[in-house]
PDB file of C-alpha atoms in Angstrom:
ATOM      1  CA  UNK A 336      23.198 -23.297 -49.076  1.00 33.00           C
ATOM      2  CA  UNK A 337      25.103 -21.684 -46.206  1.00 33.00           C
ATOM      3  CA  UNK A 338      22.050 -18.832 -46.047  1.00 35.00           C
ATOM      4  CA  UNK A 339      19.291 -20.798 -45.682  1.00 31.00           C
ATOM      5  CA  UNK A 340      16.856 -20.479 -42.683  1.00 33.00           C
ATOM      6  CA  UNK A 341      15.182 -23.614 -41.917  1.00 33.00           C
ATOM      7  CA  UNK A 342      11.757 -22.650 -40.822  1.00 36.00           C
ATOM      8  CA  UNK A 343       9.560 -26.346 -40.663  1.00 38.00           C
ATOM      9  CA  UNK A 344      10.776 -30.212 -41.562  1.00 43.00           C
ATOM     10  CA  UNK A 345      10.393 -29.549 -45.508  1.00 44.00           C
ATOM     11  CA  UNK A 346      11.965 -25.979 -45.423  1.00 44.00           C
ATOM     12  CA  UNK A 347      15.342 -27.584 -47.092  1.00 41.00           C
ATOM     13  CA  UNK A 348      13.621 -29.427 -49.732  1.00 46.00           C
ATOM     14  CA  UNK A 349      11.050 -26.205 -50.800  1.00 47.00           C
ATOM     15  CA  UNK A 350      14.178 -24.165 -50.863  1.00 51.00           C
ATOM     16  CA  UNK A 351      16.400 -26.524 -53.057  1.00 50.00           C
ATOM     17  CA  UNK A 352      13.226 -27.040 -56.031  1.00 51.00           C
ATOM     18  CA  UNK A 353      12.578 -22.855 -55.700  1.00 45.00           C
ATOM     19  CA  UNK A 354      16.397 -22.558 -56.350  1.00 84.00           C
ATOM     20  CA  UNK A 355      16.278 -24.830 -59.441  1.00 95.00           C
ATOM     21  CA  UNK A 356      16.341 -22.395 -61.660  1.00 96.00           C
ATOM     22  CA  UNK A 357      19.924 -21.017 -60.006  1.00 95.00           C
ATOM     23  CA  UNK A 358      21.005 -24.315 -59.920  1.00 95.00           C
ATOM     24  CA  UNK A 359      20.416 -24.430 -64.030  1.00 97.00           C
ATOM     25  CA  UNK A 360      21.975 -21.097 -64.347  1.00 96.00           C
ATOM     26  CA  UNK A 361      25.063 -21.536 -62.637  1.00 95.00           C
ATOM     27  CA  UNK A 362      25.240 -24.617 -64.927  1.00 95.00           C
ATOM     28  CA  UNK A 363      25.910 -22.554 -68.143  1.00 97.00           C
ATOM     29  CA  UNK A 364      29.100 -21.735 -69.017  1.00 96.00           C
ATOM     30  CA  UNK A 365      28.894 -18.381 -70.604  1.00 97.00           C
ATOM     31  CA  UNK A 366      28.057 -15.102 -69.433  1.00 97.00           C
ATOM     32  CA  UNK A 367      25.800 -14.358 -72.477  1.00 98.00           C
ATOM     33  CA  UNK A 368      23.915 -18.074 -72.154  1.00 98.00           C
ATOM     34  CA  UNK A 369      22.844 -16.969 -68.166  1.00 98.00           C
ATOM     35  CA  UNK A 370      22.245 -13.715 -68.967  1.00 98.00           C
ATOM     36  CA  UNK A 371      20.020 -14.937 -72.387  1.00 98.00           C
ATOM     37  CA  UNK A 372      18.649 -17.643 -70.088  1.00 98.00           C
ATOM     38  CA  UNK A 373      18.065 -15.813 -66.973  1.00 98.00           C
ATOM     39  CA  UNK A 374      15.716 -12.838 -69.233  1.00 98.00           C
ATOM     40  CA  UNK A 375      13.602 -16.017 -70.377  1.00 98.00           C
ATOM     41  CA  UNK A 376      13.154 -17.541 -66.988  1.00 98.00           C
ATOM     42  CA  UNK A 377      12.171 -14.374 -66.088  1.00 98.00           C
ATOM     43  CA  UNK A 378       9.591 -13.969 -68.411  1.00 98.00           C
ATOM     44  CA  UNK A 379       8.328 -17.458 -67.958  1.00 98.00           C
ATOM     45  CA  UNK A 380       8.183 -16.517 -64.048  1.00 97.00           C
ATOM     46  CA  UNK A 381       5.751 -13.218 -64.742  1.00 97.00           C
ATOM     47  CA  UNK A 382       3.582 -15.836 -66.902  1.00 96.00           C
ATOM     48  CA  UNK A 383       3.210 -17.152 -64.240  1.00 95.00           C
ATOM     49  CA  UNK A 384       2.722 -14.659 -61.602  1.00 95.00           C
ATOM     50  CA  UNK A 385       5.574 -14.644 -60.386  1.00 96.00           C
ATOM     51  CA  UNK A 386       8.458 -11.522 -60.145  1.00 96.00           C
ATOM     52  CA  UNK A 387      11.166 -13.606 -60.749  1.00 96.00           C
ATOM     53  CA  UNK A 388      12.698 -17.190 -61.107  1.00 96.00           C
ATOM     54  CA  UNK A 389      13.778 -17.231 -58.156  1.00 94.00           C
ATOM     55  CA  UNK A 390      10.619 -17.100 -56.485  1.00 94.00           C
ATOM     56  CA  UNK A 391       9.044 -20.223 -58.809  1.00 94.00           C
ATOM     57  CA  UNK A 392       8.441 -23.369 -56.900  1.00 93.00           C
ATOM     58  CA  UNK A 393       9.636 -25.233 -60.426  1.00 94.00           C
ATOM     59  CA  UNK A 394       8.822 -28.671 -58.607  1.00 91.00           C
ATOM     60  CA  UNK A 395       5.093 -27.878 -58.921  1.00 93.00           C
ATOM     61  CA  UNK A 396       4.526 -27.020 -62.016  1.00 94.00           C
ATOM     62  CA  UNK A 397       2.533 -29.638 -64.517  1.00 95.00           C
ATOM     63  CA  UNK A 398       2.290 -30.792 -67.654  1.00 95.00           C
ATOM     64  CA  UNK A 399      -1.483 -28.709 -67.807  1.00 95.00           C
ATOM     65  CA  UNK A 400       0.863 -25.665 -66.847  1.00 95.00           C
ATOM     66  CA  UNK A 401       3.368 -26.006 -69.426  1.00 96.00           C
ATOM     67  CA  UNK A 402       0.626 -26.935 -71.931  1.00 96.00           C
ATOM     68  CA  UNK A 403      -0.880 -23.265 -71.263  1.00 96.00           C
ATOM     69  CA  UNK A 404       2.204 -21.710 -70.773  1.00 96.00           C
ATOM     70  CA  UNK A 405       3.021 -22.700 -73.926  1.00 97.00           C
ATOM     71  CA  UNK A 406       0.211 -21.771 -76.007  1.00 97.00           C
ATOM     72  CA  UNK A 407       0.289 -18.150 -74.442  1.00 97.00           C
ATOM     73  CA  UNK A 408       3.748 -17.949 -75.456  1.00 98.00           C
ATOM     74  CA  UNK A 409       2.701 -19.140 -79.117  1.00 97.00           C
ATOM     75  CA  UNK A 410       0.120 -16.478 -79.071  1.00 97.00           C
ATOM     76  CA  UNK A 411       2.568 -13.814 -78.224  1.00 95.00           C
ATOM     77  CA  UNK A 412       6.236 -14.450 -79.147  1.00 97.00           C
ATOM     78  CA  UNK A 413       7.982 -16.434 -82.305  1.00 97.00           C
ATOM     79  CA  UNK A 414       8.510 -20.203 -82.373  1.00 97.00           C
ATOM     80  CA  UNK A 415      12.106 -19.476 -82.097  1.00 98.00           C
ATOM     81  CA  UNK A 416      11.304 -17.321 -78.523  1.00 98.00           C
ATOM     82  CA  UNK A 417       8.811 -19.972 -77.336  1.00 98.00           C
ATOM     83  CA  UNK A 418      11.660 -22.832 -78.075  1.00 98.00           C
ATOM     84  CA  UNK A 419      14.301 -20.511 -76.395  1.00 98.00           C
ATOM     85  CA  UNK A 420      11.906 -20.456 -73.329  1.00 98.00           C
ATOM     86  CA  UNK A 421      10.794 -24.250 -73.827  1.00 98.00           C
ATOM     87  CA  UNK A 422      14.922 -24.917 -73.620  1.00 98.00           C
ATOM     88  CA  UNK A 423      15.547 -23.140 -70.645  1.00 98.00           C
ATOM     89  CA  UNK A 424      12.142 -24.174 -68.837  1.00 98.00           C
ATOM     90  CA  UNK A 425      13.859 -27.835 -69.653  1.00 97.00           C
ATOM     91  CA  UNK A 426      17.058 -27.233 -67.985  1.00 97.00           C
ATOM     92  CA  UNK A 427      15.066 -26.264 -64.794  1.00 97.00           C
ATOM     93  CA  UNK A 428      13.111 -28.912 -64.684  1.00 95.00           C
ATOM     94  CA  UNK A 429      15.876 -31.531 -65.127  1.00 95.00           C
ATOM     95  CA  UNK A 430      17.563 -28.976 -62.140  1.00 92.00           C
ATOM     96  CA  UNK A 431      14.424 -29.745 -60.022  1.00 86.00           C
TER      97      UNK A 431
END
């Protein structure tokens, strides 16, 4: 947290629920799980319109969101690839 730039009163808390997802990642013990996890995140973040995970405000996000998010995945990936995302969305969330 040493490189963040407070910029108004809730600058600390916006920064510490957009780095949730880091948070969750540096939580996993193997290379292979963050680099498995970080790809999904990723994807999850461009559903969303975002360009990465980092950039998410995870804090925000609703059970209406994760409803759609979730049926787009369905419609587009295997069960197996929407629980993989599902899982890691999870982590985040219990990060946030």
């Amino acid at each position: 947290m040493t490189d963040l730039i407070i910029q108004s009163d809730n600058a600390l808390s916006t920064a510490d629920h957009a780095n949730a997802s880091t948070i969750y990642l540096a939580s996993l013990q193997s290379a292979n799980a963050k680099r498995t996890m970080t790809n999904q995140l990723n994807t999850i973040a461009r559903l969303l319109g975002y360009e990465s995970h980092a950039l998410v405000q995870w804090h925000l996000l609703k059970a209406s969101h994760i409803a759609a998010l979730k049926s787009t995945m369905l419609s587009t990936s295997s069960a197996a690839t929407v629980n993989l995302r599902l899982s890691a969305l999870r982590g985040v969330l219990k990060a946030a």
